[in-house]
Coordinates of C-alpha atoms in Angstrom, one line a residue:
Chain A
M118 CA 99.8 78.2 144.2
A119 CA 96.9 78.5 141.7
A120 CA 98.6 81.6 140.0
I121 CA 101.9 80.0 139.6
F122 CA 100.5 77.0 138.4
K123 CA 98.6 79.8 135.6
K124 CA 101.3 81.6 134.8
Q125 CA 103.6 78.2 134.0
R126 CA 100.4 77.4 131.7
L127 CA 100.3 81.0 130.2
K128 CA 104.1 80.2 129.7
L129 CA 103.6 76.7 128.0
G130 CA 100.8 78.7 126.1
D131 CA 103.1 81.4 125.1
S132 CA 106.0 78.3 123.8
I133 CA 103.2 76.7 121.9
F134 CA 102.1 80.1 120.2
N135 CA 105.9 80.9 119.4
A136 CA 106.8 77.5 118.1
V137 CA 103.8 77.6 115.7
N138 CA 104.2 81.3 114.7
I139 CA 107.9 80.5 114.1
F140 CA 107.3 77.4 111.6
L141 CA 104.3 79.6 110.2
M142 CA 106.8 82.3 109.4
A143 CA 109.4 80.0 108.0
L144 CA 106.8 78.5 106.0
V145 CA 106.1 82.2 104.4
F146 CA 109.6 82.7 104.1
I147 CA 110.3 78.9 101.9
F148 CA 107.5 80.1 99.9
C149 CA 108.1 83.5 98.9
A150 CA 111.6 83.0 98.3
Y151 CA 111.9 79.1 96.8
P152 CA 109.9 79.5 93.8
F153 CA 111.9 82.2 92.2
Y154 CA 115.8 80.7 93.6
H155 CA 114.3 77.3 91.9
C156 CA 113.8 78.9 88.5
I157 CA 116.7 80.7 88.7
M158 CA 118.9 77.2 89.6
L159 CA 117.0 75.8 86.8
S160 CA 118.3 78.1 84.2
F161 CA 121.8 77.1 84.9
N162 CA 120.3 73.6 84.0
D163 CA 120.7 71.9 81.2
G164 CA 117.0 72.2 79.4
L165 CA 116.6 68.8 78.4
D166 CA 118.0 67.4 82.1
A167 CA 115.4 69.3 83.5
A168 CA 112.7 68.1 81.5
S169 CA 113.1 64.9 83.3
G170 CA 112.5 67.1 86.8
N171 CA 113.5 65.7 90.1
I172 CA 115.7 69.0 90.5
Y173 CA 115.4 71.0 93.6
L174 CA 118.3 72.5 95.5
I175 CA 121.5 73.0 92.7
P176 CA 121.9 72.4 89.3
R177 CA 122.4 68.5 88.1
M178 CA 124.0 69.1 85.0
F179 CA 125.6 72.5 84.9
T180 CA 125.5 74.6 82.0
L181 CA 125.5 78.5 80.9
D182 CA 123.9 77.5 77.3
N183 CA 120.7 78.6 78.2
Y184 CA 121.9 82.2 78.7
Q185 CA 124.5 82.0 75.4
A186 CA 121.1 81.0 73.5
V187 CA 119.5 83.8 75.4
F188 CA 121.9 86.9 74.3
R189 CA 122.6 85.5 71.2
S190 CA 119.3 86.8 70.2
Q191 CA 119.8 90.2 69.4
Y192 CA 116.3 91.1 70.3
L193 CA 116.8 90.1 74.2
W194 CA 119.7 91.9 74.1
S195 CA 118.1 95.4 72.4
A196 CA 114.8 95.1 74.5
F197 CA 117.5 94.4 78.0
L198 CA 118.8 97.9 77.1
V199 CA 115.6 99.8 75.6
T200 CA 114.4 98.6 79.1
M201 CA 117.1 99.3 81.2
A202 CA 117.0 102.7 79.1
R203 CA 113.4 103.7 79.7
T204 CA 113.9 102.7 83.5
V205 CA 117.1 104.7 84.4
I206 CA 115.7 108.3 82.3
G207 CA 112.2 107.2 83.7
T208 CA 113.1 106.9 87.2
V209 CA 114.9 110.0 87.5
L210 CA 112.5 112.3 85.9
G211 CA 109.8 110.6 87.6
V212 CA 111.3 110.8 90.7
L213 CA 112.4 114.8 90.5
L214 CA 109.0 115.5 89.1
N215 CA 106.9 113.9 92.0
A216 CA 109.0 115.2 94.2
M217 CA 108.6 119.2 93.2
M218 CA 105.2 118.6 92.9
G219 CA 104.9 117.2 96.2
Y220 CA 106.6 120.1 97.7
A221 CA 104.9 122.4 95.7
L222 CA 101.7 121.3 96.8
M223 CA 102.9 120.7 100.2
K224 CA 103.4 124.2 100.8
K225 CA 99.9 126.3 102.0
E226 CA 100.9 129.4 100.8
L227 CA 100.9 128.0 96.8
K228 CA 98.1 129.5 95.0
F229 CA 95.2 127.6 93.7
R230 CA 96.4 124.8 96.2
K231 CA 93.1 123.3 96.1
I232 CA 92.6 123.0 93.1
Y233 CA 95.4 121.5 92.5
I234 CA 94.9 119.0 94.8
T235 CA 91.4 118.1 93.1
I236 CA 92.6 117.7 89.8
G237 CA 95.2 115.1 90.8
I238 CA 93.0 113.1 93.1
I239 CA 90.6 112.8 90.0
T240 CA 93.1 111.2 88.2
M241 CA 93.4 108.5 91.2
Y242 CA 89.7 107.9 90.9
F243 CA 89.0 107.8 87.2
Y244 CA 90.8 106.7 84.2
G245 CA 90.3 107.2 80.7
G246 CA 90.8 104.0 79.3
I247 CA 93.4 102.4 76.6
I248 CA 91.2 103.3 73.5
P249 CA 91.3 107.2 74.6
L250 CA 94.8 106.9 75.9
Y251 CA 95.9 105.4 72.4
L252 CA 94.1 108.1 69.9
L253 CA 95.7 110.8 72.3
V254 CA 99.3 109.3 71.7
N255 CA 98.5 108.4 68.0
A256 CA 97.6 111.9 67.5
M257 CA 100.3 113.2 69.5
G258 CA 102.7 111.3 67.0
L259 CA 104.2 109.3 69.6
I260 CA 103.3 105.9 67.6
D261 CA 106.5 104.1 67.6
H262 CA 108.9 106.5 69.7
F263 CA 111.1 105.6 72.3
S264 CA 109.9 108.9 73.9
V265 CA 106.2 107.1 74.6
Y266 CA 107.4 104.8 77.5
I267 CA 109.1 107.8 79.3
L268 CA 106.4 110.5 78.3
L269 CA 103.4 108.6 79.8
N270 CA 104.8 108.0 82.9
L271 CA 106.2 110.8 84.3
Y272 CA 103.7 111.2 86.9
G273 CA 101.7 109.9 89.3
F274 CA 99.5 111.3 92.0
F275 CA 100.1 108.5 94.3
N276 CA 103.4 109.1 94.3
V277 CA 103.0 113.3 95.0
I278 CA 101.0 112.3 98.0
V279 CA 103.5 110.4 99.3
F280 CA 106.0 113.0 99.2
M281 CA 103.7 115.5 100.3
S282 CA 103.0 113.3 103.7
F283 CA 106.4 113.0 103.9
F284 CA 107.5 116.7 103.4
K285 CA 105.2 117.7 106.3
T286 CA 107.2 115.6 108.5
I287 CA 110.2 117.7 107.9
P288 CA 110.7 120.5 110.6
V289 CA 109.5 124.0 109.4
S290 CA 112.6 125.4 111.2
L291 CA 114.8 123.9 108.5
M292 CA 113.1 125.4 105.6
E293 CA 112.6 128.9 107.6
S294 CA 116.2 129.4 108.8
A295 CA 116.8 129.0 105.0
K296 CA 114.5 131.3 104.0
I297 CA 115.8 134.0 106.2
D298 CA 119.1 133.1 104.5
G299 CA 117.4 134.1 101.9
A300 CA 117.2 131.1 99.9
N301 CA 114.8 130.6 97.1
E302 CA 111.6 127.7 97.4
F303 CA 114.1 125.6 94.4
V304 CA 117.3 126.2 96.4
I305 CA 115.0 124.7 99.5
F306 CA 113.8 122.0 97.8
R307 CA 117.3 121.2 96.2
K308 CA 119.3 121.9 99.3
I309 CA 117.4 120.8 102.5
I310 CA 114.5 118.9 101.4
L311 CA 116.5 116.5 99.2
P312 CA 119.3 115.4 101.1
V313 CA 116.8 114.6 104.3
S314 CA 114.2 112.6 102.2
T315 CA 116.8 109.6 101.4
P316 CA 113.6 107.4 102.6
V317 CA 111.0 108.5 100.0
L318 CA 113.1 109.1 97.1
A319 CA 114.5 105.7 97.7
T320 CA 110.8 104.3 98.0
I321 CA 109.6 106.2 95.3
A322 CA 112.7 105.8 93.1
L323 CA 111.7 101.9 93.3
F324 CA 108.3 102.4 92.7
I325 CA 108.8 103.8 89.5
G326 CA 111.8 102.0 88.6
V327 CA 110.0 98.5 88.8
H328 CA 106.8 100.2 87.2
H329 CA 109.1 100.7 84.1
W330 CA 111.1 97.5 84.3
N331 CA 107.8 95.5 84.5
N332 CA 105.4 97.7 82.2
W333 CA 104.4 95.7 79.1
L334 CA 101.3 97.5 78.2
D335 CA 103.0 100.6 76.2
P336 CA 105.3 98.5 74.6
F337 CA 102.2 96.4 73.6
L338 CA 99.6 99.1 72.8
F339 CA 102.0 102.2 71.4
T340 CA 104.8 100.1 69.3
S341 CA 105.4 97.7 66.8
K342 CA 109.1 98.5 65.9
P343 CA 111.0 95.4 67.0
E344 CA 114.0 97.6 68.2
L345 CA 111.4 99.3 70.4
K346 CA 110.8 96.0 72.3
T347 CA 110.8 95.5 76.2
L348 CA 111.7 92.7 78.1
P349 CA 108.3 92.2 79.1
I350 CA 107.3 91.8 75.9
I351 CA 109.7 89.2 74.8
L352 CA 109.3 87.4 77.8
M353 CA 105.1 87.1 77.0
E354 CA 106.1 86.0 73.7
M355 CA 108.0 83.2 75.2
I356 CA 105.2 82.4 77.7
N357 CA 102.6 81.8 74.9
K358 CA 104.8 79.7 73.3
S359 CA 105.3 77.9 76.6
L360 CA 101.9 77.3 77.3
A361 CA 101.5 75.9 73.9
D362 CA 104.4 73.4 74.7
Q363 CA 102.4 72.5 77.8
L364 CA 99.1 72.4 76.5
A365 CA 100.6 70.3 73.8
M366 CA 102.7 68.0 75.7
S367 CA 100.0 67.4 78.4
S368 CA 97.6 66.2 75.6
G369 CA 100.3 64.2 74.1
K370 CA 100.5 66.4 71.0
M371 CA 104.1 66.5 71.3
A372 CA 103.9 67.5 67.3
I373 CA 103.0 70.9 67.9
A374 CA 105.5 71.5 70.3
E375 CA 108.1 74.2 69.4
H376 CA 111.4 74.6 70.7
I377 CA 113.5 77.6 70.6
G378 CA 117.1 77.5 71.7
V379 CA 118.5 74.9 73.9
T380 CA 115.0 74.1 74.9
G381 CA 112.2 76.3 75.0
N382 CA 111.7 75.9 79.1
S383 CA 115.4 76.4 79.4
V384 CA 115.7 79.3 77.6
Q385 CA 112.5 80.9 78.8
L386 CA 113.9 80.5 82.8
A387 CA 117.0 82.4 81.4
A388 CA 115.1 85.2 79.8
M389 CA 113.3 85.5 82.9
T390 CA 116.5 85.5 85.4
V391 CA 117.7 88.3 83.2
A392 CA 114.3 90.2 83.6
V393 CA 114.1 89.1 87.5
V394 CA 118.1 89.8 88.8
P395 CA 118.0 93.3 88.6
I396 CA 114.9 94.0 90.8
M397 CA 116.8 91.3 93.0
A398 CA 120.0 93.3 92.8
V399 CA 118.5 97.2 93.4
Y400 CA 115.9 95.3 96.2
P401 CA 117.9 95.0 99.2
F402 CA 119.6 98.5 99.2
L403 CA 115.9 100.1 98.5
Q404 CA 113.7 98.0 100.8
K405 CA 115.4 99.1 104.0
Y406 CA 113.7 102.5 103.7
F407 CA 110.5 101.5 102.8
A408 CA 109.7 101.7 106.1
K409 CA 110.1 105.3 107.4
G410 CA 109.8 106.4 103.2
L411 CA 106.4 105.0 102.8
M412 CA 104.5 104.4 106.1
L413 CA 104.5 108.1 107.1
G414 CA 103.3 108.7 103.8
S415 CA 100.8 106.1 103.6
V416 CA 99.7 105.7 107.4
K417 CA 98.4 109.6 107.4
G418 CA 97.4 109.9 103.6
Chain B
M299 CA 109.7 138.0 114.1
F300 CA 110.6 140.0 111.2
S301 CA 113.4 142.9 111.0
K302 CA 112.2 145.4 109.3
N303 CA 114.6 144.6 106.2
D304 CA 112.5 141.4 106.1
I305 CA 109.0 143.6 105.5
S306 CA 110.1 145.7 102.7
R307 CA 111.6 142.5 101.0
R308 CA 108.6 140.5 101.5
R309 CA 106.6 141.1 99.0
F310 CA 108.7 140.7 96.1
R311 CA 110.2 137.6 97.6
F312 CA 107.1 136.0 98.1
D313 CA 106.3 136.5 94.3
T314 CA 109.2 134.9 93.4
N315 CA 108.6 131.9 95.6
Q316 CA 105.0 131.7 94.5
A317 CA 106.5 131.9 90.9
I318 CA 108.8 128.6 91.5
L319 CA 106.3 126.5 93.4
Q320 CA 104.0 127.7 90.9
V321 CA 106.1 126.1 88.1
M322 CA 106.9 123.0 90.4
A323 CA 103.2 122.2 90.7
L324 CA 102.0 123.6 87.2
L325 CA 104.9 121.0 85.3
G326 CA 102.3 118.2 87.0
I327 CA 99.5 119.7 86.5
T328 CA 99.7 120.3 82.9
W329 CA 101.1 116.9 82.5
F330 CA 97.6 115.5 84.1
L331 CA 95.4 117.6 82.1
V332 CA 97.4 116.4 79.1
F333 CA 97.6 112.9 79.9
I334 CA 94.5 112.0 82.1
F335 CA 92.4 114.7 81.3
T336 CA 92.3 114.6 77.7
P337 CA 91.6 110.9 77.5
Y338 CA 88.2 111.9 79.5
Y339 CA 87.2 113.4 76.8
G340 CA 88.4 110.5 74.8
L341 CA 85.9 108.5 76.0
T342 CA 82.7 111.0 73.9
L343 CA 84.0 108.0 71.7
A344 CA 81.7 106.2 73.3
F345 CA 78.8 107.7 71.8
R346 CA 80.3 108.3 68.5
E347 CA 81.1 105.8 65.8
Y348 CA 84.6 105.6 64.8
D349 CA 85.8 106.4 61.6
F350 CA 89.3 105.0 60.8
A351 CA 89.7 107.3 58.0
R352 CA 88.4 110.7 59.3
G353 CA 90.1 110.5 63.1
F354 CA 88.4 111.0 66.6
F355 CA 86.9 114.2 65.2
G356 CA 85.6 113.4 62.0
S357 CA 83.5 110.9 63.8
P358 CA 79.6 111.0 63.5
W359 CA 77.9 111.0 66.8
I360 CA 75.4 108.1 67.4
G361 CA 73.9 108.2 70.5
F362 CA 73.6 105.3 73.3
Q363 CA 73.9 102.7 70.6
Y364 CA 77.4 101.2 71.7
F365 CA 75.2 101.0 75.1
K366 CA 72.4 98.9 74.0
E367 CA 74.8 96.1 72.5
I368 CA 76.7 96.1 75.5
F369 CA 73.1 94.7 76.7
T370 CA 72.7 92.4 73.7
D371 CA 76.5 91.1 74.1
P372 CA 76.7 87.7 75.4
E373 CA 79.8 87.8 76.4
I374 CA 79.5 90.6 79.0
P375 CA 77.3 89.2 81.5
N376 CA 80.0 86.4 82.0
A377 CA 82.9 89.2 81.7
F378 CA 80.6 91.2 84.4
I379 CA 79.8 88.3 86.7
N380 CA 83.9 87.2 86.3
T381 CA 84.7 90.7 87.4
L382 CA 82.5 90.8 90.2
A383 CA 83.1 87.1 91.6
I384 CA 87.0 87.3 91.7
S385 CA 86.8 90.9 93.2
V386 CA 84.9 89.9 96.2
L387 CA 86.5 86.5 96.6
K388 CA 90.0 88.5 97.0
L389 CA 87.7 90.7 99.5
L390 CA 87.2 88.2 101.4
I391 CA 90.3 86.3 101.0
C392 CA 93.4 88.5 99.9
F393 CA 91.9 91.4 101.9
P394 CA 92.0 90.2 105.8
A395 CA 95.5 87.7 104.8
P396 CA 97.9 90.7 105.2
I397 CA 96.6 91.5 108.4
I398 CA 97.1 87.7 109.9
L399 CA 100.8 87.9 108.9
A400 CA 101.4 91.3 110.2
L401 CA 100.0 90.3 113.8
L402 CA 102.0 86.7 113.2
L403 CA 105.2 88.6 112.2
N404 CA 104.7 91.2 114.9
E405 CA 104.8 88.4 117.6
L406 CA 107.8 86.8 116.0
P407 CA 111.0 86.9 118.8
G408 CA 114.1 87.6 117.2
K409 CA 114.2 91.2 115.0
R410 CA 116.9 89.2 112.1
F411 CA 114.5 86.5 111.9
K412 CA 111.7 88.9 111.5
S413 CA 113.2 91.4 109.2
L414 CA 114.4 88.3 107.0
V415 CA 110.4 87.1 106.7
Q416 CA 109.5 90.4 105.7
T417 CA 111.9 91.4 103.4
V418 CA 111.3 88.5 101.1
S419 CA 108.0 88.5 102.0
Y420 CA 107.0 91.3 100.1
F421 CA 109.6 90.8 97.3
P422 CA 106.7 89.1 94.9
H423 CA 104.9 92.3 95.1
F424 CA 107.7 94.2 92.6
I425 CA 107.9 91.0 90.2
S426 CA 105.7 91.2 87.2
W427 CA 102.7 88.9 86.3
V428 CA 104.6 88.1 83.3
I429 CA 107.2 86.7 85.2
I430 CA 104.9 85.3 87.8
S431 CA 102.7 83.4 85.3
L432 CA 105.6 81.7 83.7
I433 CA 106.7 80.4 87.5
A434 CA 103.2 78.7 87.9
I435 CA 103.6 77.5 84.1
Y436 CA 106.5 75.6 86.0
W437 CA 105.1 74.5 88.9
L438 CA 101.9 73.4 88.4
S439 CA 103.4 71.4 85.3
P440 CA 102.0 68.0 85.1
D441 CA 105.2 66.2 84.8
I442 CA 107.9 68.3 86.7
G443 CA 106.1 70.6 88.2
I444 CA 106.8 70.9 92.2
I445 CA 103.4 70.9 93.4
N446 CA 101.9 68.1 91.6
K447 CA 105.2 66.2 92.8
A448 CA 104.4 67.1 96.1
L449 CA 100.7 66.7 95.7
M450 CA 101.4 62.9 94.2
S451 CA 103.9 62.0 96.9
L452 CA 102.0 62.6 99.6
H453 CA 99.2 61.3 98.1
L454 CA 96.7 63.9 98.2
V455 CA 95.9 63.3 94.2
G456 CA 95.8 60.6 92.4
A457 CA 96.4 62.3 89.3
P458 CA 98.5 65.5 88.2
I459 CA 96.4 68.9 89.0
T460 CA 96.3 71.1 86.1
P461 CA 94.7 73.8 87.4
L462 CA 96.2 77.0 85.0
T463 CA 94.3 74.9 82.3
D464 CA 91.3 73.6 83.9
A465 CA 88.1 76.0 82.8
G466 CA 87.0 75.8 86.7
S467 CA 89.7 76.5 88.5
Y468 CA 90.7 79.9 87.3
W469 CA 89.4 81.9 90.5
I470 CA 90.8 79.8 92.8
V471 CA 94.0 80.2 90.7
A472 CA 93.9 83.5 91.1
V473 CA 92.9 84.3 94.4
I474 CA 95.8 81.9 95.4
S475 CA 98.3 83.5 93.3
E476 CA 97.6 87.0 94.3
V477 CA 97.8 86.1 98.4
W478 CA 101.1 84.9 97.4
K479 CA 102.0 88.1 95.4
E480 CA 100.8 90.7 97.4
T481 CA 100.4 89.5 101.5
G482 CA 103.6 90.7 101.9
W483 CA 103.5 93.7 100.8
G484 CA 99.7 94.6 102.2
A485 CA 101.7 93.7 106.1
I486 CA 103.6 96.7 105.5
I487 CA 100.8 99.0 106.3
Y488 CA 99.3 97.2 109.3
I489 CA 102.6 96.7 110.8
A490 CA 103.3 100.5 110.8
A491 CA 100.6 100.5 112.5
I492 CA 101.0 98.2 114.9
T493 CA 104.6 100.2 115.8
G494 CA 102.5 102.7 116.8
I495 CA 100.7 101.5 119.5
D496 CA 101.3 102.4 123.0
E497 CA 104.0 100.3 124.4
T498 CA 102.8 100.2 127.9
L499 CA 99.5 98.7 127.0
Y500 CA 101.7 95.2 126.7
E501 CA 103.4 95.8 129.7
A502 CA 100.2 95.8 132.1
A503 CA 99.0 93.4 130.1
S504 CA 102.0 91.3 130.8
V505 CA 101.9 92.4 134.5
D506 CA 98.3 90.6 134.5
G507 CA 99.5 87.6 133.2
I508 CA 97.4 88.1 129.8
S509 CA 99.0 85.7 127.1
K510 CA 99.9 86.5 123.4
I511 CA 96.9 85.4 121.6
G512 CA 94.8 87.5 124.2
K513 CA 97.5 90.5 123.8
I514 CA 96.4 90.0 120.1
I515 CA 93.0 90.1 120.4
Y516 CA 92.4 93.1 123.5
I517 CA 95.4 95.3 122.5
T518 CA 96.6 94.6 118.9
I519 CA 93.5 94.5 116.7
P520 CA 91.5 97.1 118.4
G521 CA 95.0 98.9 117.9
I522 CA 94.8 98.7 114.3
S523 CA 91.7 98.5 113.9
G524 CA 90.8 102.5 112.6
T525 CA 93.7 101.2 109.8
I526 CA 91.6 98.0 109.0
L527 CA 88.4 100.1 108.5
I528 CA 90.3 102.9 105.7
L529 CA 92.1 100.0 104.3
L530 CA 88.7 98.1 103.9
L531 CA 86.9 101.5 102.6
L532 CA 89.7 102.0 99.9
N533 CA 89.9 97.8 98.8
I534 CA 85.3 98.2 98.4
G535 CA 86.0 101.6 96.8
S536 CA 88.4 99.9 94.2
L537 CA 86.9 96.6 94.3
L538 CA 86.6 96.0 90.7
S539 CA 90.3 96.4 90.0
N540 CA 90.8 93.6 92.4
A541 CA 89.8 91.5 89.5
N542 CA 93.7 92.7 88.3
F543 CA 93.9 93.0 84.6
D544 CA 97.5 91.9 84.1
Q545 CA 96.7 89.0 86.1
S546 CA 93.6 87.6 83.5
Y547 CA 95.6 88.3 80.7
F548 CA 98.9 86.4 81.7
M549 CA 97.5 83.8 83.7
G550 CA 93.9 83.8 81.2
N551 CA 94.1 81.4 78.1
A552 CA 92.2 79.8 75.3
M553 CA 91.1 77.1 78.0
N554 CA 90.4 79.0 81.1
Y555 CA 88.9 81.9 79.1
D556 CA 85.2 81.2 80.3
R557 CA 85.9 82.3 83.8
S558 CA 89.1 84.3 83.6
N559 CA 88.1 87.0 80.9
I560 CA 87.2 90.3 82.8
L561 CA 85.7 93.5 81.6
D562 CA 89.3 94.8 81.6
T563 CA 90.5 91.6 79.1
Y564 CA 87.4 92.3 77.0
V565 CA 88.2 95.7 76.5
L566 CA 91.4 94.9 75.1
K567 CA 89.9 92.0 72.9
V568 CA 87.6 94.0 71.7
G569 CA 89.5 97.3 70.9
V570 CA 92.6 96.4 70.2
S571 CA 92.6 92.5 68.9
L572 CA 89.0 93.2 67.1
G573 CA 89.6 97.0 66.4
R574 CA 86.0 98.2 67.5
F575 CA 87.3 101.4 68.9
S576 CA 83.7 102.8 70.0
Y577 CA 82.6 99.8 71.3
A578 CA 85.7 99.0 74.0
T579 CA 85.4 102.7 75.2
A580 CA 81.7 102.1 75.8
V581 CA 82.4 98.7 78.1
G582 CA 85.5 100.8 79.7
L583 CA 83.3 103.7 81.0
L584 CA 80.5 101.7 82.1
K585 CA 83.1 99.6 84.0
S586 CA 84.4 103.0 84.9
L587 CA 81.0 104.2 86.3
I588 CA 80.4 101.2 88.5
S589 CA 83.8 101.7 89.6
L590 CA 83.1 105.8 90.6
V591 CA 79.9 104.6 92.5
L592 CA 81.5 102.4 94.8
L593 CA 84.5 104.6 95.4
L594 CA 82.0 107.7 96.1
G595 CA 79.9 104.9 98.2
S596 CA 82.9 104.5 100.5
N597 CA 84.2 107.8 100.4
I598 CA 80.8 108.8 101.9
A599 CA 81.1 106.5 104.2
C600 CA 84.4 107.2 105.2
R601 CA 83.7 110.8 105.5
K602 CA 81.1 109.5 107.9
L603 CA 83.2 107.5 110.1
F604 CA 86.5 109.6 110.6
G605 CA 85.5 112.6 109.5
R606 CA 88.3 112.8 106.1
T607 CA 88.1 111.9 102.8
L608 CA 89.6 108.6 101.9
Y609 CA 92.9 109.8 100.4
M610 CA 93.7 113.2 102.4
E611 CA 93.6 113.4 105.9
E612 CA 93.3 117.2 106.0
E613 CA 90.5 119.2 104.0
D614 CA 91.8 122.8 103.5

């Protein structure tokens, strides 16, 4: 009797726990998804109308004017293309180079391996700072060059470590049999290692790609040409403006508020959407690899 | 294992492959030496008076003058306190949050819902602070911001809150926005660790009539305690970077400067806006040295506890 009673109480306890848990996780879902949804949805609404508030799920006055205003600006088009170019070039090069380094460093027979790994780890521990980096970039004549975006971000030792840890889990027999067939290390890397490493390649590609897409410090520090501006820089400039608007409005000094395009705010939202949607577009395809690609590496390394 | 043919060709083949591997590694090593190690030498700028006309090598040595200035600069104590306070607050709140999320996610019935929540929860990690601060400005706007609408309609506040421009609120804003952005991402590693726990332990517990909460306390948490400890040490090792340069730069503004100005943003302001290269380098160097001490400390702790360094499992 008592045992049954206890079991029932247990079941009840677990059910309450489940219900609370589902509720909490639903909240997490809403908290993480809704802010993006809300801002993107508002970017399709008339700016002046949106300023009166109370729009939560669907646009009240649907319009594409905000996007027209955004893309009418030549800056934004060029910023979009520059950002896209650095992201694609930077990601392809970055993934290949970091993977190659990870493969080489994984090999025990690599001479000076310990020294190389030590050098790599030091770079994770200690950072020279922006002024010394600026002096270096300046000395190399890279100021106001597109290549600065690519060159400065080619490697990251964290990525190399993730590659190393993943490659370690690939059965040695795969590589050995290829070796017996006379394949050299580069052929093995290209023909055997890369094809079975989709999870880690996708994961690191997303890391590097997002880094390039979001990076603002490189253009901020190393370029001044308007044609080298990137999306984050445009957004930065817009945010500074918006905050001025906000402050002006909340303190009642409407005269200071300065509007660009449709309304300052709605153009901002449209520009933000332009910056977020590409990440949203590739994210579902790449995120499913995180589990395999990152966990193996990070739990161990 | 080896045929005669193999052994006779072995030496030559070994060299080719060694050369290929060396090229693969050295491409990267060269990059690290040029782009990370050369700036280390550039740090000597902290001991020189930067001369814009004559450049780095023409700048005269002046010793510790700029380090002395650090201790008399009235902005430094403030920037240091902000850096430390935000970092510690985040250690206390942003560090445990992913553990809790992982434990709850793991107990979620229904695989679909679980992976949906998980996928969405780490999406904000990939969005830059520029955009996050833009969203924050909208959501906290006094007139149309959703948060203010909600708080007002629930009668939790009488007047709209303006945490982005209240000097006193920045630390709270920093912690909450960081929790929102990074908790889902941080949970991944714990979820991975949980999947590594032996299933039979849970089955045995079910037979013994242990509740879900009991299983979390007696099986799951002990099962991931090693991971928690390592990540805690990693977090302490990089404590000062918790203050988050990007976040402070974009969430910070003239109104909350006294609370949002951290050492990194101060370096940017002094170095880039004011053009005081040498002094900015000195401030950055001092911060890096403090970080290095923290990191070496937690590395020693890690070696004592686990017999490995923080970043590398094997020491061969």
